[in-house]
Amino acid sequence: MSIRLSSYEQEMLEGKFGWPRQFAMEQIVKVGNFFDAEDCVEIAQVHLMADTESLGEDGVLFLEKLAGYSEEQRQVKVPTVTDPRGIDFEHYKALGQSDAQAELEQRAIDAFRALGVMMTDTCINYQTIMPPVLGEHLAFGDTGSTIYANSVQGARTNFQGGPSALASALTGRAPRYGFHLDECRRGSKIFKVNDRPDDFAQWGALGGIIGRQMNSYWDVPVIELASLDQRPNSDELKHFGAALASYGSTPLFHMPGVTPESADGRVALVDNPQTMAAISKDDIDAFIEAYWPADDVVDVVVFAAPQLSLIEISAVADLLDGRQTHEKVAVIATVSPEVKSAADRMGVTAKFEASGALLLQGVCFYQMCAREIGEAKGWKRLLTNSAKLVNIIGGYGYEPVLASLENCVESAIKGRLVR
Amino acid sequence: MTGVTNSGILKGHAGIGKIVRGEALVASDNFSARYDLDRLKGVFSRPQHKLFGHSYVDKILILNAAKGGVASAWMLKEMVSRNMGPKALILNFANPIMAQGAAYADLPLLDRFEFDVTGFVENGDIVEVDPAAGTLTIVGEK
């Protein structure tokens, strides 16, 4: 059975409103039919992942083709904001990125502006731009923003990768399947967590442990914390969710007593949910330990993935205050333009960079052609407090190590892995 | 889900793209274009992946489930545009990103078989993918 379209959607599909919207509806119909969607939902906002590493020349040419249509035919229908980009124009040369990469980035930006896309360049739009609300249908295109919006804010979106998010932006629609539907949001695997994680690396490790036990995109974990005396804050849930989404390709979790669809402690479950082995501090320690090498070499320390909140970058800057990073170790943090502006205004950037560390804005480390950066700079061993980054960056030729924020900073100062 | 119709044909959900035929590259592992591949060289580059070091170019790539992030939605077409993509993607469980990427790239995609597709085909088998019919057929064994 094919997806049912309204007369307006059918007219878009037939090209009445120009090729960009026709292309967009074709994408929606193909994906909707693949997942047996009955019809479309109207969406409130779009978060668009389209870094130039992913786009390549081919993707940028496609955006430029869209941008060549009349304003009436090419402009997005709903507020559309961007995920991190691949180039910080102030610092790209120092990172070994090429002028050709910067030129490709600029072409993509110009095309997006012609479409009416807002260049927010952040993966934490749910903290810094316009937080979604309970029940709101969205088209979010970053795994971290999707899992946070679905789980912590109770909004409804599938993972919508770049072309799909763009299709939703051009039509104001998404196919109604998956996590737009009540039946897909029921918990399927129940995890009891005996010990509260102590820091972001441990929250990420917890997300990784659970993510590895997800069989597919459709599994929904329910995380029962042993105690709600000290609830996780937004940054802790951000690291937890980003890692869970990364290791599991998982767009939704429920945390009874914390997340809105189980705020009263009860959560809707599938008919035969699985009760999984309880997770303790030993499991979290073992997850982190598995990434530690036999030697103590470190080349680069990265705070990213997700971009840091103002609270996080302030904490890093405080730990570095009055100290110098080791000459053999590069230190990088990535933040959104909004957080960078606030950090500049509050003296956080000055404190951070006085140590020798580099604060990048509007980018995230793994979205910057990290393989080419590593080869240009001779970086192999990468230390971070982001479990998500640890999961991704191994495929780019790095040897990732996961540690607490404090041990990341101490390692950067001493020039060797510290714990 | 649907099932096996005879010993040489596995039936799944209707997929995306055109009929293609080619050599299978199979593993009981998961898939993400960003996490697992060196897309310039056309090989699996994550050391922990069961296909580490193997070239996927022009292969019918058969794996378990879509994992990782959203980048594959752009990357599949980027790879195809340089003639460095797989010929088709066959998964036990796709996720929306793989479906969106396949739709954008016009890359054949099939999933949701009743049986584990990674145990149905062997590396090197010649297979035919018919997305409209939702079938994967072994037309020549290794």
Short mmCIF file of C-alpha atoms in Angstrom, two decimals, chain A residues 56-358:
data_model
loop_
_atom_site.label_atom_id
_atom_site.label_comp_id
_atom_site.label_asym_id
_atom_site.label_seq_id
_atom_site.Cartn_x
_atom_site.Cartn_y
_atom_site.Cartn_z
CA GLY A 56 31.16 15.87 -0.81
CA GLU A 57 31.28 17.73 -4.11
CA ASP A 58 28.22 15.80 -5.29
CA GLY A 59 26.10 16.93 -2.35
CA VAL A 60 27.16 20.56 -2.66
CA LEU A 61 26.28 20.54 -6.37
CA PHE A 62 22.86 19.22 -5.41
CA LEU A 63 22.36 22.06 -2.89
CA GLU A 64 23.48 24.58 -5.49
CA LYS A 65 20.96 23.16 -7.93
CA LEU A 66 18.18 23.70 -5.37
CA ALA A 67 19.49 27.20 -4.67
CA GLY A 68 19.22 28.05 -8.38
CA TYR A 69 15.41 27.92 -8.32
CA SER A 70 13.21 30.96 -7.64
CA GLU A 71 12.80 32.08 -4.05
CA GLU A 72 9.18 30.96 -4.09
CA GLN A 73 10.18 27.45 -5.11
CA ARG A 74 13.30 26.96 -2.99
CA GLN A 75 12.59 28.49 0.43
CA VAL A 76 12.07 26.15 3.39
CA LYS A 77 8.54 25.91 4.84
CA VAL A 78 9.39 25.58 8.55
CA PRO A 79 12.22 26.84 10.79
CA THR A 80 15.31 24.91 9.72
CA VAL A 81 18.56 25.01 11.67
CA THR A 82 21.92 23.39 10.95
CA ASP A 83 24.06 20.80 12.70
CA PRO A 84 27.81 21.53 13.08
CA ARG A 85 29.75 22.39 9.94
CA GLY A 86 33.15 21.08 8.87
CA ILE A 87 35.21 24.27 8.88
CA ASP A 88 35.94 26.96 11.47
CA PHE A 89 37.15 29.63 9.04
CA GLU A 90 39.34 31.24 11.70
CA HIS A 91 41.33 28.11 12.47
CA TYR A 92 41.12 25.66 9.56
CA LYS A 93 44.66 26.19 8.30
CA ALA A 94 46.14 25.56 11.74
CA LEU A 95 44.32 22.22 11.78
CA GLY A 96 45.80 21.18 8.45
CA GLN A 97 42.53 21.59 6.54
CA SER A 98 42.88 22.78 2.95
CA ASP A 99 41.64 25.85 1.11
CA ALA A 100 39.68 23.48 -1.14
CA GLN A 101 37.79 22.16 1.90
CA ALA A 102 37.06 25.73 3.02
CA GLU A 103 35.82 26.68 -0.46
CA LEU A 104 33.47 23.69 -0.54
CA GLU A 105 32.20 24.69 2.90
CA GLN A 106 31.52 28.25 1.76
CA ARG A 107 29.60 27.02 -1.29
CA ALA A 108 27.40 24.85 0.93
CA ILE A 109 26.74 27.76 3.30
CA ASP A 110 25.81 30.06 0.41
CA ALA A 111 23.38 27.47 -0.93
CA PHE A 112 21.77 26.89 2.45
CA ARG A 113 21.30 30.62 2.96
CA ALA A 114 19.55 30.83 -0.41
CA LEU A 115 17.13 28.16 0.82
CA GLY A 116 16.36 30.17 3.97
CA VAL A 117 18.17 27.77 6.30
CA MET A 118 19.40 29.30 9.58
CA MET A 119 23.10 28.54 10.05
CA THR A 120 23.07 27.73 13.74
CA ASP A 121 25.84 25.12 13.29
CA THR A 122 25.09 23.23 16.46
CA CYS A 123 24.17 19.73 17.59
CA ILE A 124 22.78 21.04 20.90
CA ASN A 125 19.97 23.08 19.35
CA TYR A 126 17.65 21.47 21.91
CA GLN A 127 19.56 23.35 24.62
CA THR A 128 20.45 26.57 22.82
CA ILE A 129 18.05 27.39 19.96
CA MET A 130 14.42 26.28 20.40
CA PRO A 131 13.80 23.34 22.73
CA PRO A 132 11.11 20.98 21.40
CA VAL A 133 8.01 20.32 23.49
CA LEU A 134 5.99 17.25 24.45
CA GLY A 135 4.20 15.64 21.50
CA GLU A 136 5.62 18.02 18.89
CA HIS A 137 6.41 16.38 15.52
CA LEU A 138 9.88 17.23 14.21
CA ALA A 139 12.41 16.28 11.56
CA PHE A 140 15.69 16.15 13.47
CA GLY A 141 18.80 15.01 11.69
CA ASP A 142 21.47 14.38 14.30
CA THR A 143 21.32 11.24 16.42
CA GLY A 144 22.12 13.22 19.57
CA SER A 145 19.48 15.88 18.95
CA THR A 146 16.93 13.23 17.97
CA ILE A 147 17.35 11.06 21.06
CA TYR A 148 17.30 14.11 23.36
CA ALA A 149 14.19 15.60 21.71
CA ASN A 150 12.35 12.26 21.73
CA SER A 151 13.37 11.13 25.20
CA VAL A 152 14.00 14.14 27.43
CA GLN A 153 11.56 16.52 25.74
CA GLY A 154 8.91 14.04 24.59
CA ALA A 155 8.85 15.28 21.00
CA ARG A 156 8.43 12.92 18.04
CA THR A 157 10.95 12.37 15.29
CA ASN A 158 12.82 9.64 13.49
CA PHE A 159 16.48 10.00 12.59
CA GLN A 160 16.17 12.23 9.53
CA GLY A 161 19.47 12.35 7.73
CA GLY A 162 20.41 15.31 5.53
CA PRO A 163 18.44 14.72 2.30
CA SER A 164 15.42 13.58 4.28
CA ALA A 165 15.51 16.53 6.71
CA LEU A 166 15.87 18.85 3.74
CA ALA A 167 12.84 17.20 2.13
CA SER A 168 10.88 17.87 5.32
CA ALA A 169 12.11 21.47 5.38
CA LEU A 170 10.92 22.03 1.79
CA THR A 171 7.49 20.49 2.38
CA GLY A 172 6.77 20.87 6.10
CA ARG A 173 6.04 17.14 6.15
CA ALA A 174 7.53 13.84 7.29
CA PRO A 175 6.21 10.33 6.65
CA ARG A 176 4.22 9.10 9.66
CA TYR A 177 6.05 5.95 10.79
CA GLY A 178 8.40 4.87 13.55
CA PHE A 179 8.74 7.28 16.46
CA HIS A 180 5.88 9.52 15.34
CA LEU A 181 3.59 6.63 16.41
CA ASP A 182 2.62 5.59 19.95
CA GLU A 183 3.16 1.88 19.28
CA CYS A 184 6.82 2.37 18.34
CA ARG A 185 7.56 4.36 21.50
CA ARG A 186 6.86 1.52 23.94
CA GLY A 187 9.78 0.20 25.96
CA SER A 188 11.20 -3.15 24.85
CA LYS A 189 14.32 -3.71 26.99
CA ILE A 190 14.49 -2.87 30.69
CA PHE A 191 17.79 -2.03 32.36
CA LYS A 192 18.27 -1.42 36.06
CA VAL A 193 21.21 0.84 36.83
CA ASN A 194 22.55 0.18 40.32
CA ASP A 195 25.09 3.00 40.59
CA ARG A 196 24.77 6.58 39.47
CA PRO A 197 27.51 7.53 36.95
CA ASP A 198 29.94 10.08 38.39
CA ASP A 199 30.84 12.15 35.33
CA PHE A 200 30.12 12.67 31.63
CA ALA A 201 32.47 9.89 30.53
CA GLN A 202 30.63 7.46 32.79
CA TRP A 203 27.21 8.63 31.60
CA GLY A 204 28.48 8.10 28.05
CA ALA A 205 29.82 4.67 29.00
CA LEU A 206 26.40 3.76 30.39
CA GLY A 207 24.86 4.83 27.07
CA GLY A 208 27.43 2.74 25.22
CA ILE A 209 26.78 -0.36 27.34
CA ILE A 210 23.05 -0.14 26.68
CA GLY A 211 23.52 0.84 23.03
CA ARG A 212 25.56 -2.28 22.34
CA GLN A 213 22.58 -4.37 23.51
CA MET A 214 20.12 -2.79 21.06
CA ASN A 215 19.34 -5.21 18.23
CA SER A 216 18.09 -2.54 15.87
CA TYR A 217 16.71 0.99 15.54
CA TRP A 218 13.34 -0.25 16.81
CA ASP A 219 14.47 -1.33 20.30
CA VAL A 220 13.46 1.14 23.02
CA PRO A 221 15.42 0.88 26.27
CA VAL A 222 13.88 1.69 29.64
CA ILE A 223 16.50 2.79 32.17
CA GLU A 224 15.52 2.39 35.80
CA LEU A 225 17.82 4.35 38.07
CA ALA A 226 18.23 2.78 41.52
CA SER A 227 17.76 6.18 43.10
CA LEU A 228 16.17 9.42 41.95
CA ASP A 229 17.67 11.40 44.82
CA GLN A 230 20.17 13.04 42.47
CA ARG A 231 18.57 13.28 39.03
CA PRO A 232 20.72 13.56 35.94
CA ASN A 233 21.02 17.09 34.59
CA SER A 234 20.69 18.18 30.96
CA ASP A 235 24.40 17.77 30.13
CA GLU A 236 24.53 14.31 31.73
CA LEU A 237 21.48 13.19 29.74
CA LYS A 238 23.05 14.75 26.66
CA HIS A 239 26.20 12.59 26.97
CA PHE A 240 24.16 9.52 27.91
CA GLY A 241 21.77 9.93 24.99
CA ALA A 242 24.46 10.79 22.44
CA ALA A 243 26.40 7.64 23.32
CA LEU A 244 23.28 5.45 23.39
CA ALA A 245 22.25 6.78 19.97
CA SER A 246 25.75 6.29 18.61
CA TYR A 247 26.41 2.75 19.86
CA GLY A 248 22.84 1.57 19.38
CA SER A 249 21.46 3.66 16.51
CA THR A 250 18.75 4.30 19.09
CA PRO A 251 16.40 7.31 18.85
CA LEU A 252 14.44 7.03 22.12
CA PHE A 253 14.84 5.95 25.74
CA HIS A 254 12.60 6.19 28.74
CA MET A 255 13.93 6.88 32.24
CA PRO A 256 11.03 6.47 34.68
CA GLY A 257 10.66 9.45 36.97
CA VAL A 258 12.89 11.58 34.74
CA THR A 259 11.64 11.60 31.14
CA PRO A 260 8.15 12.97 30.36
CA GLU A 261 6.50 9.85 28.92
CA SER A 262 7.24 8.04 32.18
CA ALA A 263 7.22 11.02 34.53
CA ASP A 264 4.99 9.20 37.04
CA GLY A 265 7.32 6.20 37.05
CA ARG A 266 5.14 4.13 34.72
CA VAL A 267 6.07 3.46 31.12
CA ALA A 268 4.19 1.84 28.24
CA LEU A 269 5.87 -1.45 27.28
CA VAL A 270 5.67 -3.90 24.39
CA ASP A 271 3.86 -7.20 25.10
CA ASN A 272 6.94 -9.17 26.08
CA PRO A 273 9.65 -6.77 27.18
CA GLN A 274 13.07 -8.18 27.98
CA THR A 275 14.58 -7.60 31.41
CA MET A 276 18.29 -7.18 30.83
CA ALA A 277 21.19 -7.70 33.24
CA ALA A 278 21.54 -4.90 35.78
CA ILE A 279 24.37 -2.45 35.20
CA SER A 280 26.77 -1.54 38.00
CA LYS A 281 29.81 0.66 38.48
CA ASP A 282 32.06 -2.31 37.61
CA ASP A 283 30.44 -2.58 34.17
CA ILE A 284 30.98 1.12 33.53
CA ASP A 285 34.61 0.92 34.67
CA ALA A 286 35.20 -2.11 32.44
CA PHE A 287 33.71 -0.31 29.42
CA ILE A 288 36.11 2.60 29.91
CA GLU A 289 39.07 0.35 30.71
CA ALA A 290 38.68 -1.52 27.42
CA TYR A 291 39.78 1.61 25.54
CA TRP A 292 42.93 2.18 27.61
CA PRO A 293 46.27 1.25 25.99
CA ALA A 294 49.32 -0.30 27.63
CA ASP A 295 51.41 2.86 27.16
CA ASP A 296 50.70 6.45 28.21
CA VAL A 297 51.12 8.28 24.88
CA VAL A 298 48.59 10.98 23.99
CA ASP A 299 48.61 13.22 20.91
CA VAL A 300 45.38 15.20 21.11
CA VAL A 301 42.72 15.84 23.73
CA VAL A 302 39.26 16.62 22.33
CA PHE A 303 36.19 17.93 24.10
CA ALA A 304 33.34 17.55 21.60
CA ALA A 305 30.53 15.28 20.39
CA PRO A 306 28.21 16.75 21.49
CA GLN A 307 29.38 20.36 21.41
CA LEU A 308 29.93 21.65 24.93
CA SER A 309 27.32 23.66 26.76
CA LEU A 310 28.35 26.93 28.38
CA ILE A 311 28.46 25.10 31.70
CA GLU A 312 30.79 22.42 30.32
CA ILE A 313 33.26 24.76 28.60
CA SER A 314 33.36 26.89 31.74
CA ALA A 315 34.28 23.80 33.78
CA VAL A 316 37.08 22.91 31.35
CA ALA A 317 38.36 26.49 31.40
CA ASP A 318 38.36 26.53 35.20
CA LEU A 319 40.46 23.35 35.32
CA LEU A 320 42.95 24.86 32.84
CA ASP A 321 43.01 28.29 34.51
CA GLY A 322 46.58 29.50 35.06
CA ARG A 323 48.11 26.32 33.64
CA GLN A 324 49.79 25.42 30.35
CA THR A 325 48.98 22.44 28.19
CA HIS A 326 51.98 20.27 27.29
CA GLU A 327 53.80 21.27 24.10
CA LYS A 328 53.39 17.77 22.63
CA VAL A 329 49.64 17.57 23.19
CA ALA A 330 47.04 19.53 21.24
CA VAL A 331 43.84 20.41 23.10
CA ILE A 332 40.62 21.22 21.24
CA ALA A 333 37.07 21.98 22.33
CA THR A 334 34.09 22.61 20.03
CA VAL A 335 31.10 24.79 20.85
CA SER A 336 28.18 26.35 19.03
CA PRO A 337 28.41 29.98 17.83
CA GLU A 338 25.92 30.98 20.55
CA VAL A 339 28.00 29.37 23.30
CA LYS A 340 31.21 30.81 21.80
CA SER A 341 29.72 34.30 21.91
CA ALA A 342 28.72 33.84 25.54
CA ALA A 343 32.11 32.34 26.41
CA ASP A 344 33.87 35.29 24.80
CA ARG A 345 31.68 37.75 26.69
CA MET A 346 32.23 36.05 30.03
CA GLY A 347 36.00 35.62 29.74
CA VAL A 348 35.75 31.82 29.42
CA THR A 349 37.41 31.73 26.00
CA ALA A 350 40.35 33.84 27.19
CA LYS A 351 40.88 31.60 30.21
CA PHE A 352 40.65 28.44 28.08
CA GLU A 353 42.94 29.62 25.29
CA ALA A 354 45.56 31.12 27.64
CA SER A 355 46.47 27.52 28.45
CA GLY A 356 47.37 26.83 24.82
CA ALA A 357 44.08 25.07 24.06
CA LEU A 358 42.02 25.86 20.96
#
